[in-house]
PDB file of C-alpha atoms in Angstrom:
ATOM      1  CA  UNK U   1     -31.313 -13.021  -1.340  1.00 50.00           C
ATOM      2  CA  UNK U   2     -29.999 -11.491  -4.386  1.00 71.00           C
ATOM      3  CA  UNK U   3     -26.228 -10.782  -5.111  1.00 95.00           C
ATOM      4  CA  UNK U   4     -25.339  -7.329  -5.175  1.00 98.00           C
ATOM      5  CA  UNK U   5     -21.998  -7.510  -6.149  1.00 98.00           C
ATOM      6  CA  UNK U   6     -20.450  -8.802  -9.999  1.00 98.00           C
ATOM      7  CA  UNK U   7     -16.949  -8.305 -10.794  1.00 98.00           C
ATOM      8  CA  UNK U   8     -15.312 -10.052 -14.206  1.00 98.00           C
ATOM      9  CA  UNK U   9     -12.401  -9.643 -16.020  1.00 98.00           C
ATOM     10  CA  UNK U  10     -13.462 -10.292 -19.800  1.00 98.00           C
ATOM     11  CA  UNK U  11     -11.325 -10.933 -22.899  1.00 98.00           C
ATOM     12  CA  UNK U  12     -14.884 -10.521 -25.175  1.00 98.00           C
ATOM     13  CA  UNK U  13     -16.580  -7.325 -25.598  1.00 98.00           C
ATOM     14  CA  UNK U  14     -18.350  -5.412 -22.280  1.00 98.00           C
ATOM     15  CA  UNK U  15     -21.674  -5.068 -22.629  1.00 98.00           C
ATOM     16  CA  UNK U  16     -23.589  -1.644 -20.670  1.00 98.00           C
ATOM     17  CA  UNK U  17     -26.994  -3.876 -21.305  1.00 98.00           C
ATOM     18  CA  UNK U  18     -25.454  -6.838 -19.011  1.00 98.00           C
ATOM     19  CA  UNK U  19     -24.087  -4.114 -16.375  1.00 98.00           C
ATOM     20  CA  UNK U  20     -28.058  -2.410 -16.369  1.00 98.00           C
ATOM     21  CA  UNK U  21     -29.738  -5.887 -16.388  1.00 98.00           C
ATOM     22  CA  UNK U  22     -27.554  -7.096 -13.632  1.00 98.00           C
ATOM     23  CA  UNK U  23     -27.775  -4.047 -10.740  1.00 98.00           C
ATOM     24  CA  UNK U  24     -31.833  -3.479 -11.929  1.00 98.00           C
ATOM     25  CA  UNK U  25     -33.774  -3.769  -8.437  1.00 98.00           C
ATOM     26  CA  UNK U  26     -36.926  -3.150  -7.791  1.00 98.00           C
ATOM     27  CA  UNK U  27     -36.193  -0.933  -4.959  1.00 98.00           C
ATOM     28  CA  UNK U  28     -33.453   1.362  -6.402  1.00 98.00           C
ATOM     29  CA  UNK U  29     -35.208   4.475  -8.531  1.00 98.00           C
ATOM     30  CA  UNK U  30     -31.378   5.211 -10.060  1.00 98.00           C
ATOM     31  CA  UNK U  31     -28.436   3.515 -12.167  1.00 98.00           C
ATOM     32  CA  UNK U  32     -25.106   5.413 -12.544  1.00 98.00           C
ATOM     33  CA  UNK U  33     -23.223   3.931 -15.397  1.00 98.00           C
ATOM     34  CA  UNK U  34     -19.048   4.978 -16.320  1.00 98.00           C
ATOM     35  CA  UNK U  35     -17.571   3.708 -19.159  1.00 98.00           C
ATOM     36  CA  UNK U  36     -14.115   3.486 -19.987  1.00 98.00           C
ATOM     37  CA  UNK U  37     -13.179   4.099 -23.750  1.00 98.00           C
ATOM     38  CA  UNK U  38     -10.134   3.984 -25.447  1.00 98.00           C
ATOM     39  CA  UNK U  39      -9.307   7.831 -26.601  1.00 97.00           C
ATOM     40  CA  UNK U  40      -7.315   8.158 -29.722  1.00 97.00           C
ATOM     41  CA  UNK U  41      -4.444  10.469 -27.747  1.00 97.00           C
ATOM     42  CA  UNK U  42      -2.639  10.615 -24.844  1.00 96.00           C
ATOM     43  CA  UNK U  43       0.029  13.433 -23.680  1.00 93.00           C
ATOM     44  CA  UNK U  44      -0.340  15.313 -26.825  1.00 95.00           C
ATOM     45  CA  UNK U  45       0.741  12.282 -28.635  1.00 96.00           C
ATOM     46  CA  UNK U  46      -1.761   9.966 -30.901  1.00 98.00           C
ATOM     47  CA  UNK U  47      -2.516   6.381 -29.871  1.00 98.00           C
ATOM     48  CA  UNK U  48      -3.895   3.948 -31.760  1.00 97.00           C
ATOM     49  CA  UNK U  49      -5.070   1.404 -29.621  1.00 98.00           C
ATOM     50  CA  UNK U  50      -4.016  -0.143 -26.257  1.00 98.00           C
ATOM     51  CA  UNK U  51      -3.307  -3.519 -24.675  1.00 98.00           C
ATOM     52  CA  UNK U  52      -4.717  -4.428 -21.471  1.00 98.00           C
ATOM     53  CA  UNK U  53      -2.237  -6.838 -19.352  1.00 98.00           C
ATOM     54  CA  UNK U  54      -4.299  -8.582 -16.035  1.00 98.00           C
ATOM     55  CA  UNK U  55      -3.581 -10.237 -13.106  1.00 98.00           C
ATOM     56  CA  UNK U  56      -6.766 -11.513 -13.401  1.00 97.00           C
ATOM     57  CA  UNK U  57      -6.744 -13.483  -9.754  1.00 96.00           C
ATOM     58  CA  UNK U  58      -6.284 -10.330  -7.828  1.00 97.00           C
ATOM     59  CA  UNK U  59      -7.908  -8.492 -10.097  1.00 98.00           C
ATOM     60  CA  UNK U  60     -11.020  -9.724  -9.605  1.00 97.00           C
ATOM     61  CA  UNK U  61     -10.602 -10.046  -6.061  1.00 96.00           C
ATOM     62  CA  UNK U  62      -9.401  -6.269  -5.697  1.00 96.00           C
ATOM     63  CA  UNK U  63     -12.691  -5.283  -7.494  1.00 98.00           C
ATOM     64  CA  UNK U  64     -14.808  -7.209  -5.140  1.00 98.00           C
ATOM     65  CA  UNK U  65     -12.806  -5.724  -1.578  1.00 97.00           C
ATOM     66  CA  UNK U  66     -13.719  -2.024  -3.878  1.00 98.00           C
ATOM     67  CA  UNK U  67     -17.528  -3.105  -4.011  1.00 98.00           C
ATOM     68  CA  UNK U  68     -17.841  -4.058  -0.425  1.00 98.00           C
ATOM     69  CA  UNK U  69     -16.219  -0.691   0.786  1.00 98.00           C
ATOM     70  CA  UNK U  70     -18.363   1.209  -0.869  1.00 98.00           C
ATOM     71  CA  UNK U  71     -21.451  -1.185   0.004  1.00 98.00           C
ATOM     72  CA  UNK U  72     -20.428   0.214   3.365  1.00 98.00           C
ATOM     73  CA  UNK U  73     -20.305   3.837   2.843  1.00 98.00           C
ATOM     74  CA  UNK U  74     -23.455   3.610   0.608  1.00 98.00           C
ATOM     75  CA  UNK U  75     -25.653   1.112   2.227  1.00 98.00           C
ATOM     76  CA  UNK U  76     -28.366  -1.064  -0.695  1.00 98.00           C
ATOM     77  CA  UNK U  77     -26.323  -0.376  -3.627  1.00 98.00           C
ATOM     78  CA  UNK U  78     -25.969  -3.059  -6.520  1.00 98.00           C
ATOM     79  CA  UNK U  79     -22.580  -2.971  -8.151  1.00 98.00           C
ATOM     80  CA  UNK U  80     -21.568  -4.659 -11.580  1.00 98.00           C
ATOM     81  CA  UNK U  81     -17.726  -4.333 -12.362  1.00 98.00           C
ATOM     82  CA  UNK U  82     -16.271  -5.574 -15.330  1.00 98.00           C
ATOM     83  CA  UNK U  83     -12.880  -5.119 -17.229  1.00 98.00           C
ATOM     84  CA  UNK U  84     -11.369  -6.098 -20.374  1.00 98.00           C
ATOM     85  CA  UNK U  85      -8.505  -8.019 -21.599  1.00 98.00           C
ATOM     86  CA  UNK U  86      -6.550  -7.868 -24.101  1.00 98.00           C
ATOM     87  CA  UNK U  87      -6.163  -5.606 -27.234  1.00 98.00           C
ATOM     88  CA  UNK U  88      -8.725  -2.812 -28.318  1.00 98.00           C
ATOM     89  CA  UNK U  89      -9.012  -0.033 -30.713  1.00 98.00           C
ATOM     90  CA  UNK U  90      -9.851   3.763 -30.802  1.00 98.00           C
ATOM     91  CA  UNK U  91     -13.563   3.344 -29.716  1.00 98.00           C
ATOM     92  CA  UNK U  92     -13.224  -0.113 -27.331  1.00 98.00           C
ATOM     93  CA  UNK U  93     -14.825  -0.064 -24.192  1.00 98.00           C
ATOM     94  CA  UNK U  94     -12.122  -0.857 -21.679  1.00 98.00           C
ATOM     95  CA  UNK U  95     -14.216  -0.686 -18.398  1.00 98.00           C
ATOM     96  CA  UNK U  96     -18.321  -0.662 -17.445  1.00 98.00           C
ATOM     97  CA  UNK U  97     -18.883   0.227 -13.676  1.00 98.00           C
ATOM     98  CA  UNK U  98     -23.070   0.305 -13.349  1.00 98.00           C
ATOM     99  CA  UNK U  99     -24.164   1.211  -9.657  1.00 98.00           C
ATOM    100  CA  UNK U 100     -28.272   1.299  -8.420  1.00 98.00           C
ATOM    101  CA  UNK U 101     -29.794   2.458  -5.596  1.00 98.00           C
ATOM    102  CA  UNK U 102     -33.201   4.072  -4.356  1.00 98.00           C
ATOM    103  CA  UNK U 103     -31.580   7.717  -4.747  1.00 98.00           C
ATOM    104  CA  UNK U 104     -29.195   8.770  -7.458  1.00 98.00           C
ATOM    105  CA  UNK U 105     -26.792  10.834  -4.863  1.00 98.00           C
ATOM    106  CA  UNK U 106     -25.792   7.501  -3.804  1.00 98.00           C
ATOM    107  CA  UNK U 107     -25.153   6.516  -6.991  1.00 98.00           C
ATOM    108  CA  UNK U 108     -22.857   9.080  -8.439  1.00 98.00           C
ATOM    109  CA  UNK U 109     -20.520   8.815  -5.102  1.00 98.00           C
ATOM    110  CA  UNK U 110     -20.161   5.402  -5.237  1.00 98.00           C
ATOM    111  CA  UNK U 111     -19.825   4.904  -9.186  1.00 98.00           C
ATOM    112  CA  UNK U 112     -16.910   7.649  -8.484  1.00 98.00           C
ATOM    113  CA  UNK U 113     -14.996   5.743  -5.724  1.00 98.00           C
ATOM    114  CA  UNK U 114     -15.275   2.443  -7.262  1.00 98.00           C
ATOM    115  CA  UNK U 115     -13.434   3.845 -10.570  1.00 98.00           C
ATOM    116  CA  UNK U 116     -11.084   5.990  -8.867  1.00 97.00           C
ATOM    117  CA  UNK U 117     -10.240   2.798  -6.366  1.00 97.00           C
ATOM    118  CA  UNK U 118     -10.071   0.377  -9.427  1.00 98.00           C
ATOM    119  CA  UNK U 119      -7.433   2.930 -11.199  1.00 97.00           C
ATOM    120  CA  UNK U 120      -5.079   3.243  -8.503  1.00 95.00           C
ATOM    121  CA  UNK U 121      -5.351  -0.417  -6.961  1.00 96.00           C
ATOM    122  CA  UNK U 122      -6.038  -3.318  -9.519  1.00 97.00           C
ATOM    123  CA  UNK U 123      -3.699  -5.524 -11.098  1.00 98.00           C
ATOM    124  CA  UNK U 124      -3.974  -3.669 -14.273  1.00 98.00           C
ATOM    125  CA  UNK U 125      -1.526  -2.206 -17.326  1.00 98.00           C
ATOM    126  CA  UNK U 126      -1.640  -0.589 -20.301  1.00 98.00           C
ATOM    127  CA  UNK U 127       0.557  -1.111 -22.906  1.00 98.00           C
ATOM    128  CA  UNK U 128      -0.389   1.992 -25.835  1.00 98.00           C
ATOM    129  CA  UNK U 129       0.542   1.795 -29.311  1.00 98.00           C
ATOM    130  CA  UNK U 130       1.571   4.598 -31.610  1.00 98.00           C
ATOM    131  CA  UNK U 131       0.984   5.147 -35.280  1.00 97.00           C
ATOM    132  CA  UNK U 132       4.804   5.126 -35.250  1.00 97.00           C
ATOM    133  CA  UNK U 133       4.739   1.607 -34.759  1.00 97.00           C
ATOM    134  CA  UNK U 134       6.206   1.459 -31.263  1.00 97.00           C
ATOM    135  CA  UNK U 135       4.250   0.960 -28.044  1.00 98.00           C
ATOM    136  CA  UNK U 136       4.802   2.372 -24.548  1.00 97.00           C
ATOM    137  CA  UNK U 137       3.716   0.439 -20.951  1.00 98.00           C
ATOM    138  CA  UNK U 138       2.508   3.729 -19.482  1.00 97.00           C
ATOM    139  CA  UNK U 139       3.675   4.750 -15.938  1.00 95.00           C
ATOM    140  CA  UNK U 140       0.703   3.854 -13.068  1.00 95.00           C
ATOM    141  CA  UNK U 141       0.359   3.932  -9.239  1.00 95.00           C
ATOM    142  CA  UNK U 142       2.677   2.012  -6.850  1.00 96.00           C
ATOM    143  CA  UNK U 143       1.193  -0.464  -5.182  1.00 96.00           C
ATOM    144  CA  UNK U 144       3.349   0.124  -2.327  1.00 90.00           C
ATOM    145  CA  UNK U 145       0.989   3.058  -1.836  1.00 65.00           C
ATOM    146  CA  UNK U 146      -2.173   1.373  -2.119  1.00 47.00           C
ATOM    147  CA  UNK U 147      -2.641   2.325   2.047  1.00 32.00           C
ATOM    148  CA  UNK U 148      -2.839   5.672   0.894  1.00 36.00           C
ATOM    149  CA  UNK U 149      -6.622   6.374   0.835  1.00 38.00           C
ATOM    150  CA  UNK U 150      -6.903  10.076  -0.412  1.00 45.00           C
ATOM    151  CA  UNK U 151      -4.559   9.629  -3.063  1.00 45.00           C
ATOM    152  CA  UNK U 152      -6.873  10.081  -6.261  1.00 53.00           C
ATOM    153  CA  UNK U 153      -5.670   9.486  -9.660  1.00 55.00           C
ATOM    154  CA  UNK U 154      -2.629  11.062 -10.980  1.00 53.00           C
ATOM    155  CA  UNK U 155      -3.919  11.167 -14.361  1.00 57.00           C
ATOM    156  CA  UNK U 156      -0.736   9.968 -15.832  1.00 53.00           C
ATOM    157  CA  UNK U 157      -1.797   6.361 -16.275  1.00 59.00           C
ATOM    158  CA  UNK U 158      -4.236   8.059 -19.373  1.00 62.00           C
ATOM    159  CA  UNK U 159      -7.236   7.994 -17.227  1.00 58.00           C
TER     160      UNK U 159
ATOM    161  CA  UNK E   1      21.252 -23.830   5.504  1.00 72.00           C
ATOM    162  CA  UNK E   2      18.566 -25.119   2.683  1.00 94.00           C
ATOM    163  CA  UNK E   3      17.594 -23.619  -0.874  1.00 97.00           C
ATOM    164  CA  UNK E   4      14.256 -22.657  -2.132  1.00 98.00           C
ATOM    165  CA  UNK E   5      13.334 -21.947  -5.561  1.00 98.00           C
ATOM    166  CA  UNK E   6      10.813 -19.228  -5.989  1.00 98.00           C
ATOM    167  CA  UNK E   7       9.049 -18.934  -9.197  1.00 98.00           C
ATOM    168  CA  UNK E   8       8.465 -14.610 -10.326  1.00 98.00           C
ATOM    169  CA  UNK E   9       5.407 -14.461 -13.078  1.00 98.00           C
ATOM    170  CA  UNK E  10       5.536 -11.122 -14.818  1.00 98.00           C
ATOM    171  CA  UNK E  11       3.434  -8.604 -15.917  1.00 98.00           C
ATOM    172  CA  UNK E  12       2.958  -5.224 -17.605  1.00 98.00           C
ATOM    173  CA  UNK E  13       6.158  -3.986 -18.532  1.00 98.00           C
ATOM    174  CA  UNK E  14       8.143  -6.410 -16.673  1.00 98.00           C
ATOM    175  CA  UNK E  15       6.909  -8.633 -19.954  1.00 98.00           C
ATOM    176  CA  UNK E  16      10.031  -7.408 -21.838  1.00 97.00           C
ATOM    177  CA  UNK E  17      11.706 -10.004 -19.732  1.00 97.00           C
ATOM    178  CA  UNK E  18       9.384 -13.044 -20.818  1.00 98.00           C
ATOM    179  CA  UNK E  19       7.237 -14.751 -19.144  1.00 98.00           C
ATOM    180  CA  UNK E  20       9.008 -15.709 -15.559  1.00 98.00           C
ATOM    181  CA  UNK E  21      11.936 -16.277 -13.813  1.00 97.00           C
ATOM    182  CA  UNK E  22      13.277 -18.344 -11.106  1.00 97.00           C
ATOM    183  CA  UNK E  23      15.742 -17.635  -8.718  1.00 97.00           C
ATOM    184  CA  UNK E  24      17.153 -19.585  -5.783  1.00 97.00           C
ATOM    185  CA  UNK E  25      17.415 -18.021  -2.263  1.00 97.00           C
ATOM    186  CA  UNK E  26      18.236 -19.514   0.810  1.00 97.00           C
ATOM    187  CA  UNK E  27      15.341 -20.519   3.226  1.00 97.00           C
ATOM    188  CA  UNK E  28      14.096 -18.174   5.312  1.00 97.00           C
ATOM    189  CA  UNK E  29      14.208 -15.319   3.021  1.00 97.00           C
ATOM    190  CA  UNK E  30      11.711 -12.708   2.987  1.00 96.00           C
ATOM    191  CA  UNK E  31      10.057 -10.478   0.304  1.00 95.00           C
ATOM    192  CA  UNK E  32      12.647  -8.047   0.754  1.00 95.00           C
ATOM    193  CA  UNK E  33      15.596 -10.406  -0.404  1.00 96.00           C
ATOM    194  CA  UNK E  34      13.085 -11.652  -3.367  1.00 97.00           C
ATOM    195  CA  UNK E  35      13.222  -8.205  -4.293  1.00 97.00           C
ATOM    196  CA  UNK E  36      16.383  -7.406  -4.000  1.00 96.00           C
ATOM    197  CA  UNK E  37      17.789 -10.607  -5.828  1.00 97.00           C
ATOM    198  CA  UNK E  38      15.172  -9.686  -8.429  1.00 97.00           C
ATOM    199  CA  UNK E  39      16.286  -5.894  -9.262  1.00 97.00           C
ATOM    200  CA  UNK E  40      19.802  -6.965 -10.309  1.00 95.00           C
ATOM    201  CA  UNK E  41      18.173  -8.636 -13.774  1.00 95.00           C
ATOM    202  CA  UNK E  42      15.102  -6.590 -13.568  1.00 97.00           C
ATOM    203  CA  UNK E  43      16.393  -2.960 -12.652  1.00 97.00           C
ATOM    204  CA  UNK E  44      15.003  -0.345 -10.649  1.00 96.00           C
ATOM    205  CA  UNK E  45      11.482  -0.496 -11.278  1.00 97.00           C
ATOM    206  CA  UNK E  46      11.473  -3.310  -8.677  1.00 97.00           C
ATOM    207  CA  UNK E  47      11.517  -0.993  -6.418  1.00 96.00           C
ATOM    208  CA  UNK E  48       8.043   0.341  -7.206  1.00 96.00           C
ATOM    209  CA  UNK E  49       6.874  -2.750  -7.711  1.00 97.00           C
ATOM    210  CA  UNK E  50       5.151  -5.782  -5.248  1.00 97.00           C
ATOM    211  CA  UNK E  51       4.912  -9.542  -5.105  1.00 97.00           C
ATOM    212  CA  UNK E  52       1.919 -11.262  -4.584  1.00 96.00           C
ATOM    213  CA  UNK E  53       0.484 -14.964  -4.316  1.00 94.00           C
ATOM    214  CA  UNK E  54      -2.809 -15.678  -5.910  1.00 92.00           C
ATOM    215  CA  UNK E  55      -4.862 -14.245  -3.124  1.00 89.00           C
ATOM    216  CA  UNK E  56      -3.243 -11.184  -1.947  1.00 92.00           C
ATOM    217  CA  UNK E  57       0.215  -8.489  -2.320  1.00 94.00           C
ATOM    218  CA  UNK E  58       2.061  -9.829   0.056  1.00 95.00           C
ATOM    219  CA  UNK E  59       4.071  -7.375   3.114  1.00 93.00           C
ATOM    220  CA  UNK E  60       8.014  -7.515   2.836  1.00 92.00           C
ATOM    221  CA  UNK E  61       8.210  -8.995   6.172  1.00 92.00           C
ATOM    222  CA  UNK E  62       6.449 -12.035   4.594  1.00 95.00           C
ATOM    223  CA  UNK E  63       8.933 -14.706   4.965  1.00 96.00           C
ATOM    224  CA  UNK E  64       9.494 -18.460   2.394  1.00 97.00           C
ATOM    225  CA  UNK E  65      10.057 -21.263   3.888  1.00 95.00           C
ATOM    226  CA  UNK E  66       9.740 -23.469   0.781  1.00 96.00           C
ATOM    227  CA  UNK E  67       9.379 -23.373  -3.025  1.00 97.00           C
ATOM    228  CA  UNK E  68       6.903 -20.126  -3.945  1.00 97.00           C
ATOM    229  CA  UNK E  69       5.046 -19.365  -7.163  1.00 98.00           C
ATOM    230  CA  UNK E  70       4.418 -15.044  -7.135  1.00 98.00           C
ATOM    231  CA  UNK E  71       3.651 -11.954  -9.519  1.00 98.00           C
ATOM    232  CA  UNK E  72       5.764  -9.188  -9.620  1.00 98.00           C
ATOM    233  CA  UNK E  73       3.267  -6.043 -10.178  1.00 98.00           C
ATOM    234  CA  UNK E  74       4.819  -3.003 -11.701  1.00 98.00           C
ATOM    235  CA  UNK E  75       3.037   0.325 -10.861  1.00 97.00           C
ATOM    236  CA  UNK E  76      -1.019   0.033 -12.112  1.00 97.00           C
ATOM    237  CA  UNK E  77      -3.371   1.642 -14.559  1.00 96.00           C
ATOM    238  CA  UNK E  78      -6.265   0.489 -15.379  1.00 95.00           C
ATOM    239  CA  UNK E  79      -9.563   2.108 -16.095  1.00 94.00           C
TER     240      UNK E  79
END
């Protein structure tokens, strides 16, 4: 049997070819790709690039409990998950989520949850930095809330 | 009563602090006195914070009985 599930946190560049190879099947007629880039503003101010801090452990593990949830709402679906680490500039892919499956309903829902779980519940941070110089962590999502299953993303954490 | 010594790793903006810091508790103490001990050096954002081992974020009723080696996870973003 296959694996359905890959999860990595990566300090090199992501690659939307790996994420398309890996959940290819010849049963699923649909791929639903989101891709995380790093936007040059944030809040009406301009950012200049931002530094991803990870717990990479839990991380990793967080990303896997996300893709086994949503293997149970959305039975046969393939999910590659990966994350970067580090520093990247305007332009820098921060995040590939690629989800198959026979029909491309299934796809879209579950691409959606896994991203909007990943934002509010992995070991994650961004730290931006301004033309100014300075650099900011931005605010994020309690983990003491992570029970909280309808809470979707506030936004606030530049998402 | 006996000491522990329990290890804090930090991330995010907790990094302003360094790397990690140690602080000795009494055995027998729970997340909730980690937490509290930690906020008097760290400030409030403790309090939106969790701990956490390498496997999982640990409930404040979770109680040391020895030496411990934990994150402390400021509020998240990623994406």
């Amino acid at each position: 049997m296959s694996e359905t599930i890959h999860v990595e946190i990566s300090e090199n560049p992501l690659s939307v070819q790996a994420a398309c190879d890996f959940v290819m099947d010849d049963a699923h007629g649909a791929i639903d790709t989101f891709i995380g880039a790093v936007r040059n503003h944030h809040e009406g101010q301009a950012v200049q690039g931002i530094t991803y801090d990870v717990h990479k452990g839990l991380a990793e593990a967080t990303f896997n409990d996300i893709c086994l949830e949503a293997q149970g709402f959305w039975p046969k679906t393939k999910y590659y998950v990966s994350h970067f680490q580090g520093e990247l500039d305007i332009g820098g892919i921060s995040v590939i989520i690629a989800v198959s499956a026979a029909h491309r309903g299934d796809t879209f829902d579950a691409c959606r949850y896994v991203i909007e779980e990943l934002k509010k519940r992995s070991p994650i941070w961004k730290k931006e930095h301004y033309p100014s110089g300075k650099s900011e962590w931005l605010a994020g999502h309690s983990l003491n809330d992570a029970a909280d299953a309808d809470v979707s993303c506030c936004g606030k954490c530049g998402g | 009563m006996s000491e522990i010594t329990i290890q804090i790793q930090f991330y995010g903006a907790f990094r302003k602090f360094g790397a990690s810091q140690s602080i000795t508790l009494a055995s027998g103490s729970n997340v909730t006195h980690v937490k509290q001990a930690l906020s008097e050096t760290l400030g409030a954002l403790v309090h939106d914070s969790v701990l956490a081992n390498d496997n999982a974020v640990l409930p404040n009723s979770y109680v040391f009985e020895g030496d411990a080696v934990l994150s402390i996870l400021p509020p998240v973003c990623g994406g």
